[in-house]
Amino acid sequence: MKGSRWFIVFIVAFLFIMFAIEYHLPKNFVWKPTFGHHDEQPFGCAVFDSVLSSSLPQGYTFSRKSLYQLEQEDTTQRRGILVISDNLRLSDVDVNALLKMAERGDKIMLVSTLFGRYLEDTLQFRSYYSYFSPMALKKYATSFLKKDSLHWIGDSTVYPRQTFYFYPQLCSSYFWGDSLPEKVLAQRVFESNEFRYETEADSLTTDSLVYMPVAMSRRWGKGEVILVSTPLIFTNYGMLDGKNATYIFRLLSQMGKLPIVRTEGYMKETAQVQQSPFRYFLAHEPLRWALYLTMITIILFMIFTAKRRQRVIPVIHEPANKSLEFTELIGTLYFQKKDHADLVRKKFSYLAEELRREIQVDIEEVADDERSFHRIARKTGMDAGEIAKFIREVRPVIYGGRVIDAEQMKVYIDKMNEIINHI
């Protein structure tokens, strides 16, 4: 009993130590962009949404509706719609709904690296897409290389011009085209030797520097469509990256005094839910306490079952029926010896016994063949002539020692099975 007590103490101490170590271990960051409302990883939006909810006096809400669903809502209050995604390929239905809301006076901000050809043709712009690699970002950050600069060139009467610095992997996408919307809000600076296009009518080139738009707006009806090509900045990382949150708030200020609704309707389904296997249980207090009580019960069960227990009494199972297996084995032996006639004899003996027992007919008595064949035919519904032909054909094998092959054996046995099944 004393040894069991020490064993219980050891188990409990071990569990507490493991929990403490696990709690104090540094958390591993996942650098995959999700833009999820519940995701607290660098490229989620849990911190981003929390800060905006407490910072925007006009209101900041969260939705999972599409642009079409938002446009169908019967509301007279004008809103700012915010969509953040890394690949926002809008359909013509979404674009038409977006333009209808803008025409009524809503302001829609689309933050993505891709926007879909229909929207690009409608607003007359093109976007350059650059694939994001978390490994490239880590290498660049650990190499202590200089960050790229984004220049704010919006209305100077509201905000003075300012330069913000980000890693190039966070702002590598930009806009280009022959005729961009009339208002450019921010530009990224490129070295001319790293620029992707030789000449662009919309870009400003100064010696070895090229300035490409990364944020711009277009008036549409009473409202406005704002396009931003740097979605990775609109995340937890961008919000906590030094003083660069100012850049985010300057862009959001283009919504004016409208309440802002951020929709996750264009994100992957896996990013729209909290990344936890127990998220549903933890979200409801009764289920949460049920989970806690279950864990406590398991721990108590482990403690009390750690004592010495009676040896398990073995279960004696009922002997299995091996008759079918034995029959298959005997049949296999006959087949391998190619004694096909003997197998037919045994099957015929079984058939004769079945007929004697079920319909009182003895097919081994040749003198009563006519009466026997007609009685079998009446009982089974088969043709009497067919039965007579088969029995007279198989008798030389049974009594005369006629040799048959495997195909003939199968034909005879199948016919006998047919008669038995029709009795």
Tab-separated table of C-alpha atoms in Angstrom:
chain	number	residue	atom	x	y	z
A	1	MET	CA	0.000	0.000	0.000
A	2	LYS	CA	2.874	2.323	0.756
A	3	GLY	CA	4.395	1.715	-2.672
A	4	SER	CA	1.072	2.503	-4.384
A	5	ARG	CA	0.848	5.826	-2.535
A	6	TRP	CA	4.293	6.873	-3.750
A	7	PHE	CA	3.359	5.839	-7.282
A	8	ILE	CA	0.254	8.076	-7.175
A	9	VAL	CA	2.322	10.996	-5.862
A	10	PHE	CA	4.824	10.499	-8.671
A	11	ILE	CA	2.095	10.463	-11.357
A	12	VAL	CA	0.444	13.651	-10.044
A	13	ALA	CA	3.792	15.460	-9.721
A	14	PHE	CA	4.781	14.372	-13.209
A	15	LEU	CA	1.530	15.731	-14.687
A	16	PHE	CA	1.915	19.095	-12.936
A	17	ILE	CA	5.534	19.396	-14.111
A	18	MET	CA	4.577	18.570	-17.695
A	19	PHE	CA	1.748	21.125	-17.656
A	20	ALA	CA	4.085	23.786	-16.268
A	21	ILE	CA	6.778	23.070	-18.861
A	22	GLU	CA	4.254	23.093	-21.699
A	23	TYR	CA	2.762	26.369	-20.476
A	24	HIS	CA	6.130	28.134	-20.300
A	25	LEU	CA	7.505	26.800	-23.595
A	26	PRO	CA	7.853	29.471	-26.302
A	27	LYS	CA	4.983	29.369	-28.737
A	28	ASN	CA	5.783	28.369	-32.318
A	29	PHE	CA	4.512	30.916	-34.796
A	30	VAL	CA	2.755	29.810	-37.988
A	31	TRP	CA	3.519	32.228	-40.798
A	32	LYS	CA	0.722	31.092	-43.092
A	33	PRO	CA	-1.669	33.916	-44.085
A	34	THR	CA	-5.233	33.162	-42.962
A	35	PHE	CA	-6.663	36.631	-42.137
A	36	GLY	CA	-8.934	34.753	-39.701
A	37	HIS	CA	-10.972	36.627	-37.129
A	38	HIS	CA	-9.890	34.184	-34.379
A	39	ASP	CA	-6.329	33.537	-35.577
A	40	GLU	CA	-3.726	35.016	-33.228
A	41	GLN	CA	-0.782	33.964	-35.407
A	42	PRO	CA	1.214	36.735	-37.177
A	43	PHE	CA	-0.870	36.676	-40.361
A	44	GLY	CA	-4.250	36.216	-38.704
A	45	CYS	CA	-6.515	39.121	-37.789
A	46	ALA	CA	-7.491	38.538	-34.142
A	47	VAL	CA	-5.361	41.436	-32.839
A	48	PHE	CA	-6.149	43.509	-35.936
A	49	ASP	CA	-9.915	43.195	-35.399
A	50	SER	CA	-9.605	43.763	-31.660
A	51	VAL	CA	-7.654	46.990	-32.089
A	52	LEU	CA	-10.033	48.337	-34.719
A	53	SER	CA	-13.097	47.405	-32.644
A	54	SER	CA	-11.805	49.508	-29.745
A	55	SER	CA	-10.276	52.311	-31.846
A	56	LEU	CA	-12.866	53.253	-34.463
A	57	PRO	CA	-15.519	55.492	-32.841
A	58	GLN	CA	-17.928	55.052	-35.741
A	59	GLY	CA	-18.046	51.285	-35.171
A	60	TYR	CA	-16.351	48.165	-36.490
A	61	THR	CA	-18.263	44.912	-36.984
A	62	PHE	CA	-17.526	41.492	-38.411
A	63	SER	CA	-19.489	39.487	-40.995
A	64	ARG	CA	-19.208	36.393	-43.197
A	65	LYS	CA	-21.572	37.586	-45.931
A	66	SER	CA	-20.653	38.048	-49.569
A	67	LEU	CA	-20.802	41.410	-51.319
A	68	TYR	CA	-24.016	40.329	-53.011
A	69	GLN	CA	-25.624	39.515	-49.638
A	70	LEU	CA	-24.471	42.825	-48.166
A	71	GLU	CA	-25.887	44.694	-51.155
A	72	GLN	CA	-29.248	42.959	-50.718
A	73	GLU	CA	-29.598	44.142	-47.123
A	74	ASP	CA	-32.255	46.824	-46.872
A	75	THR	CA	-30.413	49.582	-45.065
A	76	THR	CA	-30.440	53.335	-45.465
A	77	GLN	CA	-27.299	53.825	-43.405
A	78	ARG	CA	-24.162	54.088	-45.500
A	79	ARG	CA	-21.284	51.801	-44.567
A	80	GLY	CA	-17.659	51.098	-45.229
A	81	ILE	CA	-17.057	47.519	-46.432
A	82	LEU	CA	-13.628	45.975	-45.817
A	83	VAL	CA	-12.548	42.766	-47.596
A	84	ILE	CA	-9.126	41.245	-46.871
A	85	SER	CA	-7.835	38.216	-48.771
A	86	ASP	CA	-4.674	37.043	-50.501
A	87	ASN	CA	-6.531	35.997	-53.658
A	88	LEU	CA	-9.746	37.924	-54.195
A	89	ARG	CA	-11.044	36.749	-57.578
A	90	LEU	CA	-14.393	38.521	-57.708
A	91	SER	CA	-17.093	37.260	-60.052
A	92	ASP	CA	-19.223	39.571	-62.176
A	93	VAL	CA	-22.098	39.187	-59.653
A	94	ASP	CA	-19.840	40.335	-56.795
A	95	VAL	CA	-18.473	43.239	-58.826
A	96	ASN	CA	-21.941	44.428	-59.843
A	97	ALA	CA	-23.080	44.279	-56.195
A	98	LEU	CA	-19.950	46.177	-55.144
A	99	LEU	CA	-20.555	48.932	-57.693
A	100	LYS	CA	-24.229	49.222	-56.701
A	101	MET	CA	-23.251	49.790	-53.062
A	102	ALA	CA	-20.622	52.339	-54.087
A	103	GLU	CA	-23.134	54.122	-56.283
A	104	ARG	CA	-25.499	54.458	-53.281
A	105	GLY	CA	-22.736	56.042	-51.200
A	106	ASP	CA	-20.972	53.110	-49.543
A	107	LYS	CA	-17.191	52.957	-49.504
A	108	ILE	CA	-15.652	49.573	-50.288
A	109	MET	CA	-12.022	48.775	-49.540
A	110	LEU	CA	-10.638	45.659	-51.231
A	111	VAL	CA	-7.298	44.491	-49.851
A	112	SER	CA	-5.754	41.701	-51.931
A	113	THR	CA	-3.002	40.777	-54.367
A	114	LEU	CA	-5.495	39.637	-57.036
A	115	PHE	CA	-8.919	41.077	-57.833
A	116	GLY	CA	-10.285	39.223	-60.847
A	117	ARG	CA	-10.301	40.310	-64.479
A	118	TYR	CA	-13.893	41.630	-64.441
A	119	LEU	CA	-13.130	44.230	-61.749
A	120	GLU	CA	-9.811	45.122	-63.384
A	121	ASP	CA	-11.514	45.736	-66.739
A	122	THR	CA	-14.312	47.739	-65.122
A	123	LEU	CA	-12.001	50.045	-63.140
A	124	GLN	CA	-9.236	49.954	-65.801
A	125	PHE	CA	-6.237	48.747	-63.827
A	126	ARG	CA	-3.970	45.745	-63.598
A	127	SER	CA	-2.328	44.163	-60.547
A	128	TYR	CA	1.037	42.445	-60.329
A	129	TYR	CA	0.878	39.278	-58.207
A	130	SER	CA	3.859	38.044	-56.209
A	131	TYR	CA	3.861	34.684	-54.415
A	132	PHE	CA	4.458	34.948	-50.674
A	133	SER	CA	7.042	32.599	-49.151
A	134	PRO	CA	7.321	32.464	-45.326
A	135	MET	CA	10.836	31.011	-45.652
A	136	ALA	CA	11.929	33.950	-47.805
A	137	LEU	CA	10.554	36.378	-45.202
A	138	LYS	CA	12.435	34.607	-42.377
A	139	LYS	CA	15.690	34.595	-44.354
A	140	TYR	CA	15.357	38.250	-45.247
A	141	ALA	CA	14.541	39.244	-41.644
A	142	THR	CA	17.463	37.283	-40.166
A	143	SER	CA	19.877	38.709	-42.727
A	144	PHE	CA	19.308	42.237	-41.316
A	145	LEU	CA	18.750	43.648	-44.805
A	146	LYS	CA	17.046	47.000	-45.140
A	147	LYS	CA	13.291	47.211	-45.460
A	148	ASP	CA	11.449	48.559	-48.476
A	149	SER	CA	9.722	51.909	-48.279
A	150	LEU	CA	6.090	52.824	-48.891
A	151	HIS	CA	5.400	56.507	-49.478
A	152	TRP	CA	2.093	57.995	-48.373
A	153	ILE	CA	1.081	60.523	-51.020
A	154	GLY	CA	-2.604	60.983	-50.181
A	155	ASP	CA	-4.275	64.310	-49.535
A	156	SER	CA	-1.539	66.394	-47.874
A	157	THR	CA	-4.130	68.647	-46.231
A	158	VAL	CA	-5.290	65.703	-44.097
A	159	TYR	CA	-2.049	63.742	-43.538
A	160	PRO	CA	1.487	64.905	-44.248
A	161	ARG	CA	3.572	62.808	-46.610
A	162	GLN	CA	5.351	60.048	-44.748
A	163	THR	CA	7.465	56.999	-45.507
A	164	PHE	CA	6.739	53.621	-43.930
A	165	TYR	CA	9.122	50.667	-43.978
A	166	PHE	CA	8.136	47.038	-44.502
A	167	TYR	CA	9.873	43.858	-45.522
A	168	PRO	CA	9.615	43.468	-49.323
A	169	GLN	CA	7.747	40.151	-48.993
A	170	LEU	CA	4.847	42.043	-47.363
A	171	CYS	CA	4.440	44.632	-50.104
A	172	SER	CA	5.676	42.998	-53.304
A	173	SER	CA	2.378	43.375	-55.207
A	174	TYR	CA	1.346	46.623	-56.888
A	175	PHE	CA	-0.906	48.187	-59.539
A	176	TRP	CA	-0.086	49.165	-63.095
A	177	GLY	CA	-1.890	50.009	-66.304
A	178	ASP	CA	-2.353	52.651	-68.973
A	179	SER	CA	-4.944	54.627	-66.999
A	180	LEU	CA	-5.152	54.105	-63.265
A	181	PRO	CA	-7.880	55.622	-61.029
A	182	GLU	CA	-7.448	59.303	-60.377
A	183	LYS	CA	-6.348	59.115	-56.732
A	184	VAL	CA	-3.199	57.250	-55.644
A	185	LEU	CA	-2.802	56.951	-51.880
A	186	ALA	CA	0.529	55.132	-51.459
A	187	GLN	CA	3.433	54.043	-53.626
A	188	ARG	CA	6.245	51.563	-53.268
A	189	VAL	CA	9.775	52.464	-54.318
A	190	PHE	CA	11.606	50.043	-56.633
A	191	GLU	CA	15.130	50.081	-57.877
A	192	SER	CA	14.959	50.286	-61.669
A	193	ASN	CA	17.076	47.126	-62.073
A	194	GLU	CA	14.552	45.050	-60.061
A	195	PHE	CA	11.444	46.462	-61.718
A	196	ARG	CA	9.369	43.946	-63.644
A	197	TYR	CA	8.209	46.125	-66.565
A	198	GLU	CA	10.306	48.274	-68.844
A	199	THR	CA	7.940	51.191	-69.189
A	200	GLU	CA	4.713	52.113	-67.435
A	201	ALA	CA	2.695	55.190	-68.232
A	202	ASP	CA	1.259	55.356	-64.731
A	203	SER	CA	4.509	55.076	-62.790
A	204	LEU	CA	6.810	57.887	-61.787
A	205	THR	CA	10.471	57.220	-62.635
A	206	THR	CA	13.247	59.259	-61.082
A	207	ASP	CA	16.758	58.298	-62.105
A	208	SER	CA	17.203	54.747	-60.769
A	209	LEU	CA	13.956	54.693	-58.768
A	210	VAL	CA	10.490	53.621	-59.892
A	211	TYR	CA	7.353	54.432	-57.901
A	212	MET	CA	4.429	51.984	-58.280
A	213	PRO	CA	1.014	52.417	-56.637
A	214	VAL	CA	0.080	50.002	-53.848
A	215	ALA	CA	-3.074	51.813	-52.676
A	216	MET	CA	-5.495	53.898	-54.721
A	217	SER	CA	-9.151	54.886	-54.861
A	218	ARG	CA	-11.785	55.523	-57.496
A	219	ARG	CA	-14.962	57.550	-57.116
A	220	TRP	CA	-18.071	55.638	-58.168
A	221	GLY	CA	-21.452	57.302	-57.904
A	222	LYS	CA	-21.857	58.746	-54.429
A	223	GLY	CA	-19.323	56.343	-52.949
A	224	GLU	CA	-15.797	55.154	-53.506
A	225	VAL	CA	-13.859	51.954	-54.298
A	226	ILE	CA	-10.484	51.719	-52.547
A	227	LEU	CA	-7.933	49.150	-53.756
A	228	VAL	CA	-4.950	48.039	-51.671
A	229	SER	CA	-2.423	45.447	-52.911
A	230	THR	CA	-0.721	44.703	-49.559
A	231	PRO	CA	-3.045	42.372	-47.567
A	232	LEU	CA	-0.249	41.004	-45.326
A	233	ILE	CA	0.049	44.442	-43.723
A	234	PHE	CA	-3.627	44.225	-42.633
A	235	THR	CA	-2.841	41.485	-40.108
A	236	ASN	CA	-1.701	41.073	-36.509
A	237	TYR	CA	1.905	41.457	-37.646
A	238	GLY	CA	1.216	44.670	-39.549
A	239	MET	CA	-0.740	46.135	-36.634
A	240	LEU	CA	2.102	45.403	-34.167
A	241	ASP	CA	5.011	46.235	-36.500
A	242	GLY	CA	6.446	49.344	-34.878
A	243	LYS	CA	4.775	52.547	-36.009
A	244	ASN	CA	3.385	51.038	-39.204
A	245	ALA	CA	-0.108	50.789	-37.722
A	246	THR	CA	-0.328	54.465	-38.695
A	247	TYR	CA	-0.282	53.383	-42.341
A	248	ILE	CA	-3.267	51.063	-41.750
A	249	PHE	CA	-5.261	53.774	-39.987
A	250	ARG	CA	-4.523	56.270	-42.762
A	251	LEU	CA	-5.947	53.851	-45.321
A	252	LEU	CA	-8.989	53.105	-43.161
A	253	SER	CA	-9.564	56.818	-42.691
A	254	GLN	CA	-10.509	56.938	-46.382
A	255	MET	CA	-13.819	55.430	-45.249
A	256	GLY	CA	-14.590	58.748	-43.553
A	257	LYS	CA	-17.012	58.602	-40.639
A	258	LEU	CA	-18.853	55.529	-41.904
A	259	PRO	CA	-19.175	52.406	-39.698
A	260	ILE	CA	-16.908	49.685	-41.079
A	261	VAL	CA	-17.980	46.078	-41.714
A	262	ARG	CA	-15.221	43.534	-42.377
A	263	THR	CA	-16.433	40.439	-44.197
A	264	GLU	CA	-14.746	37.037	-44.318
A	265	GLY	CA	-17.055	35.833	-47.073
A	266	TYR	CA	-14.164	35.441	-49.528
A	267	MET	CA	-11.711	33.589	-47.325
A	268	LYS	CA	-10.983	29.897	-47.131
A	269	GLU	CA	-13.429	28.035	-44.892
A	270	THR	CA	-10.668	26.749	-42.619
A	271	ALA	CA	-9.623	30.327	-41.825
A	272	GLN	CA	-13.110	31.433	-40.816
A	273	VAL	CA	-13.172	29.389	-37.621
A	274	GLN	CA	-11.043	29.401	-34.539
A	275	GLN	CA	-8.070	27.097	-34.990
A	276	SER	CA	-8.746	24.741	-32.079
A	277	PRO	CA	-10.081	21.172	-32.044
A	278	PHE	CA	-12.217	22.017	-28.968
A	279	ARG	CA	-13.463	25.369	-30.271
A	280	TYR	CA	-17.145	24.384	-30.105
A	281	PHE	CA	-16.876	23.055	-26.535
A	282	LEU	CA	-14.887	26.032	-25.303
A	283	ALA	CA	-17.293	28.495	-26.887
A	284	HIS	CA	-20.221	27.336	-24.720
A	285	GLU	CA	-19.988	27.484	-20.927
A	286	PRO	CA	-21.942	24.250	-20.146
A	287	LEU	CA	-19.887	22.254	-22.651
A	288	ARG	CA	-16.708	23.910	-21.431
A	289	TRP	CA	-17.376	22.779	-17.844
A	290	ALA	CA	-18.323	19.316	-19.106
A	291	LEU	CA	-14.901	19.105	-20.769
A	292	TYR	CA	-13.156	20.245	-17.576
A	293	LEU	CA	-15.061	17.709	-15.453
A	294	THR	CA	-14.205	14.957	-17.925
A	295	MET	CA	-10.502	15.760	-17.663
A	296	ILE	CA	-10.699	15.808	-13.836
A	297	THR	CA	-12.538	12.454	-13.864
A	298	ILE	CA	-9.873	10.920	-16.081
A	299	ILE	CA	-7.132	12.117	-13.745
A	300	LEU	CA	-8.966	10.694	-10.703
A	301	PHE	CA	-9.526	7.428	-12.549
A	302	MET	CA	-5.806	7.205	-13.298
A	303	ILE	CA	-5.020	7.818	-9.603
A	304	PHE	CA	-7.404	5.215	-8.167
A	305	THR	CA	-6.708	2.561	-10.798
A	306	ALA	CA	-2.977	2.806	-10.227
A	307	LYS	CA	-3.403	0.391	-7.295
A	308	ARG	CA	-2.801	-3.349	-7.698
A	309	ARG	CA	-5.812	-5.060	-9.245
A	310	GLN	CA	-6.955	-8.690	-9.462
A	311	ARG	CA	-5.548	-10.567	-12.413
A	312	VAL	CA	-7.926	-10.540	-15.361
A	313	ILE	CA	-10.028	-13.716	-15.702
A	314	PRO	CA	-9.628	-14.956	-19.277
A	315	VAL	CA	-12.765	-15.177	-21.391
A	316	ILE	CA	-13.411	-18.696	-22.692
A	317	HIS	CA	-15.050	-18.428	-26.079
A	318	GLU	CA	-17.499	-20.967	-27.478
A	319	PRO	CA	-15.798	-23.403	-29.887
A	320	ALA	CA	-16.153	-22.207	-33.451
A	321	ASN	CA	-18.103	-24.264	-35.982
A	322	LYS	CA	-15.504	-25.625	-38.405
A	323	SER	CA	-17.884	-27.815	-40.429
A	324	LEU	CA	-17.885	-25.571	-43.498
A	325	GLU	CA	-14.127	-25.174	-43.373
A	326	PHE	CA	-13.731	-28.975	-43.109
A	327	THR	CA	-16.058	-29.501	-46.067
A	328	GLU	CA	-14.118	-27.023	-48.191
A	329	LEU	CA	-10.874	-28.736	-47.237
A	330	ILE	CA	-12.192	-32.209	-48.259
A	331	GLY	CA	-13.562	-30.795	-51.510
A	332	THR	CA	-10.190	-29.207	-52.273
A	333	LEU	CA	-8.438	-32.545	-51.696
A	334	TYR	CA	-10.800	-34.334	-54.076
A	335	PHE	CA	-10.353	-31.613	-56.674
A	336	GLN	CA	-6.562	-31.763	-56.446
A	337	LYS	CA	-6.674	-35.583	-56.887
A	338	LYS	CA	-8.959	-35.053	-59.918
A	339	ASP	CA	-11.392	-37.671	-58.583
A	340	HIS	CA	-14.352	-35.880	-60.144
A	341	ALA	CA	-16.599	-38.958	-60.400
A	342	ASP	CA	-16.331	-39.666	-56.663
A	343	LEU	CA	-17.436	-36.087	-55.880
A	344	VAL	CA	-20.473	-36.570	-58.144
A	345	ARG	CA	-21.258	-39.877	-56.378
A	346	LYS	CA	-21.256	-38.212	-52.964
A	347	LYS	CA	-23.417	-35.359	-54.216
A	348	PHE	CA	-25.830	-37.870	-55.791
A	349	SER	CA	-26.087	-39.767	-52.495
A	350	TYR	CA	-26.955	-36.482	-50.777
A	351	LEU	CA	-29.578	-35.725	-53.454
A	352	ALA	CA	-31.150	-39.183	-53.102
A	353	GLU	CA	-31.320	-38.802	-49.326
A	354	GLU	CA	-32.967	-35.376	-49.632
A	355	LEU	CA	-35.602	-36.726	-52.042
A	356	ARG	CA	-36.374	-39.695	-49.795
A	357	ARG	CA	-36.771	-37.466	-46.750
A	358	GLU	CA	-38.685	-34.594	-48.345
A	359	ILE	CA	-40.963	-36.193	-50.970
A	360	GLN	CA	-40.575	-39.959	-50.339
A	361	VAL	CA	-38.972	-40.674	-53.718
A	362	ASP	CA	-36.164	-43.204	-54.214
A	363	ILE	CA	-34.260	-42.380	-57.385
A	364	GLU	CA	-31.866	-45.243	-56.760
A	365	GLU	CA	-34.754	-47.657	-57.501
A	366	VAL	CA	-34.697	-47.901	-61.309
A	367	ALA	CA	-38.043	-49.763	-61.545
A	368	ASP	CA	-39.950	-46.738	-60.131
A	369	ASP	CA	-38.304	-44.162	-62.433
A	370	GLU	CA	-41.453	-42.944	-64.200
A	371	ARG	CA	-43.418	-42.438	-60.969
A	372	SER	CA	-40.356	-40.876	-59.277
A	373	PHE	CA	-39.613	-38.431	-62.139
A	374	HIS	CA	-43.222	-37.189	-62.301
A	375	ARG	CA	-43.382	-36.768	-58.519
A	376	ILE	CA	-40.124	-34.772	-58.526
A	377	ALA	CA	-41.437	-32.643	-61.397
A	378	ARG	CA	-44.691	-31.855	-59.549
A	379	LYS	CA	-42.812	-30.912	-56.366
A	380	THR	CA	-40.080	-28.769	-57.957
A	381	GLY	CA	-41.985	-27.324	-60.921
A	382	MET	CA	-39.289	-28.545	-63.297
A	383	ASP	CA	-39.813	-30.483	-66.530
A	384	ALA	CA	-40.152	-34.257	-65.959
A	385	GLY	CA	-38.329	-35.062	-69.182
A	386	GLU	CA	-35.403	-32.852	-68.211
A	387	ILE	CA	-35.167	-34.562	-64.813
A	388	ALA	CA	-35.358	-38.051	-66.388
A	389	LYS	CA	-32.671	-37.177	-68.940
A	390	PHE	CA	-30.313	-35.834	-66.229
A	391	ILE	CA	-30.689	-38.800	-63.823
A	392	ARG	CA	-30.243	-41.372	-66.585
A	393	GLU	CA	-27.191	-39.459	-67.822
A	394	VAL	CA	-25.554	-39.319	-64.377
A	395	ARG	CA	-26.186	-42.964	-63.420
A	396	PRO	CA	-23.283	-44.339	-65.544
A	397	VAL	CA	-20.982	-42.049	-63.532
A	398	ILE	CA	-22.474	-43.240	-60.237
A	399	TYR	CA	-22.713	-46.953	-60.938
A	400	GLY	CA	-20.660	-47.625	-64.051
A	401	GLY	CA	-17.420	-45.889	-63.145
A	402	ARG	CA	-17.513	-43.515	-66.106
A	403	VAL	CA	-14.654	-40.962	-66.046
A	404	ILE	CA	-15.603	-37.283	-66.309
A	405	ASP	CA	-13.670	-34.017	-66.380
A	406	ALA	CA	-14.026	-30.953	-64.133
A	407	GLU	CA	-16.482	-29.158	-66.440
A	408	GLN	CA	-18.853	-32.148	-66.548
A	409	MET	CA	-18.578	-32.510	-62.753
A	410	LYS	CA	-19.602	-28.866	-62.335
A	411	VAL	CA	-22.590	-29.306	-64.687
A	412	TYR	CA	-23.849	-32.382	-62.789
A	413	ILE	CA	-23.414	-30.807	-59.345
A	414	ASP	CA	-25.104	-27.545	-60.433
A	415	LYS	CA	-28.081	-29.541	-61.736
A	416	MET	CA	-28.386	-31.489	-58.476
A	417	ASN	CA	-28.227	-28.193	-56.527
A	418	GLU	CA	-31.018	-26.831	-58.709
A	419	ILE	CA	-33.264	-29.808	-57.895
A	420	ILE	CA	-32.523	-29.525	-54.160
A	421	ASN	CA	-33.245	-25.779	-54.153
A	422	HIS	CA	-36.649	-26.318	-55.829
A	423	ILE	CA	-37.851	-28.999	-53.375
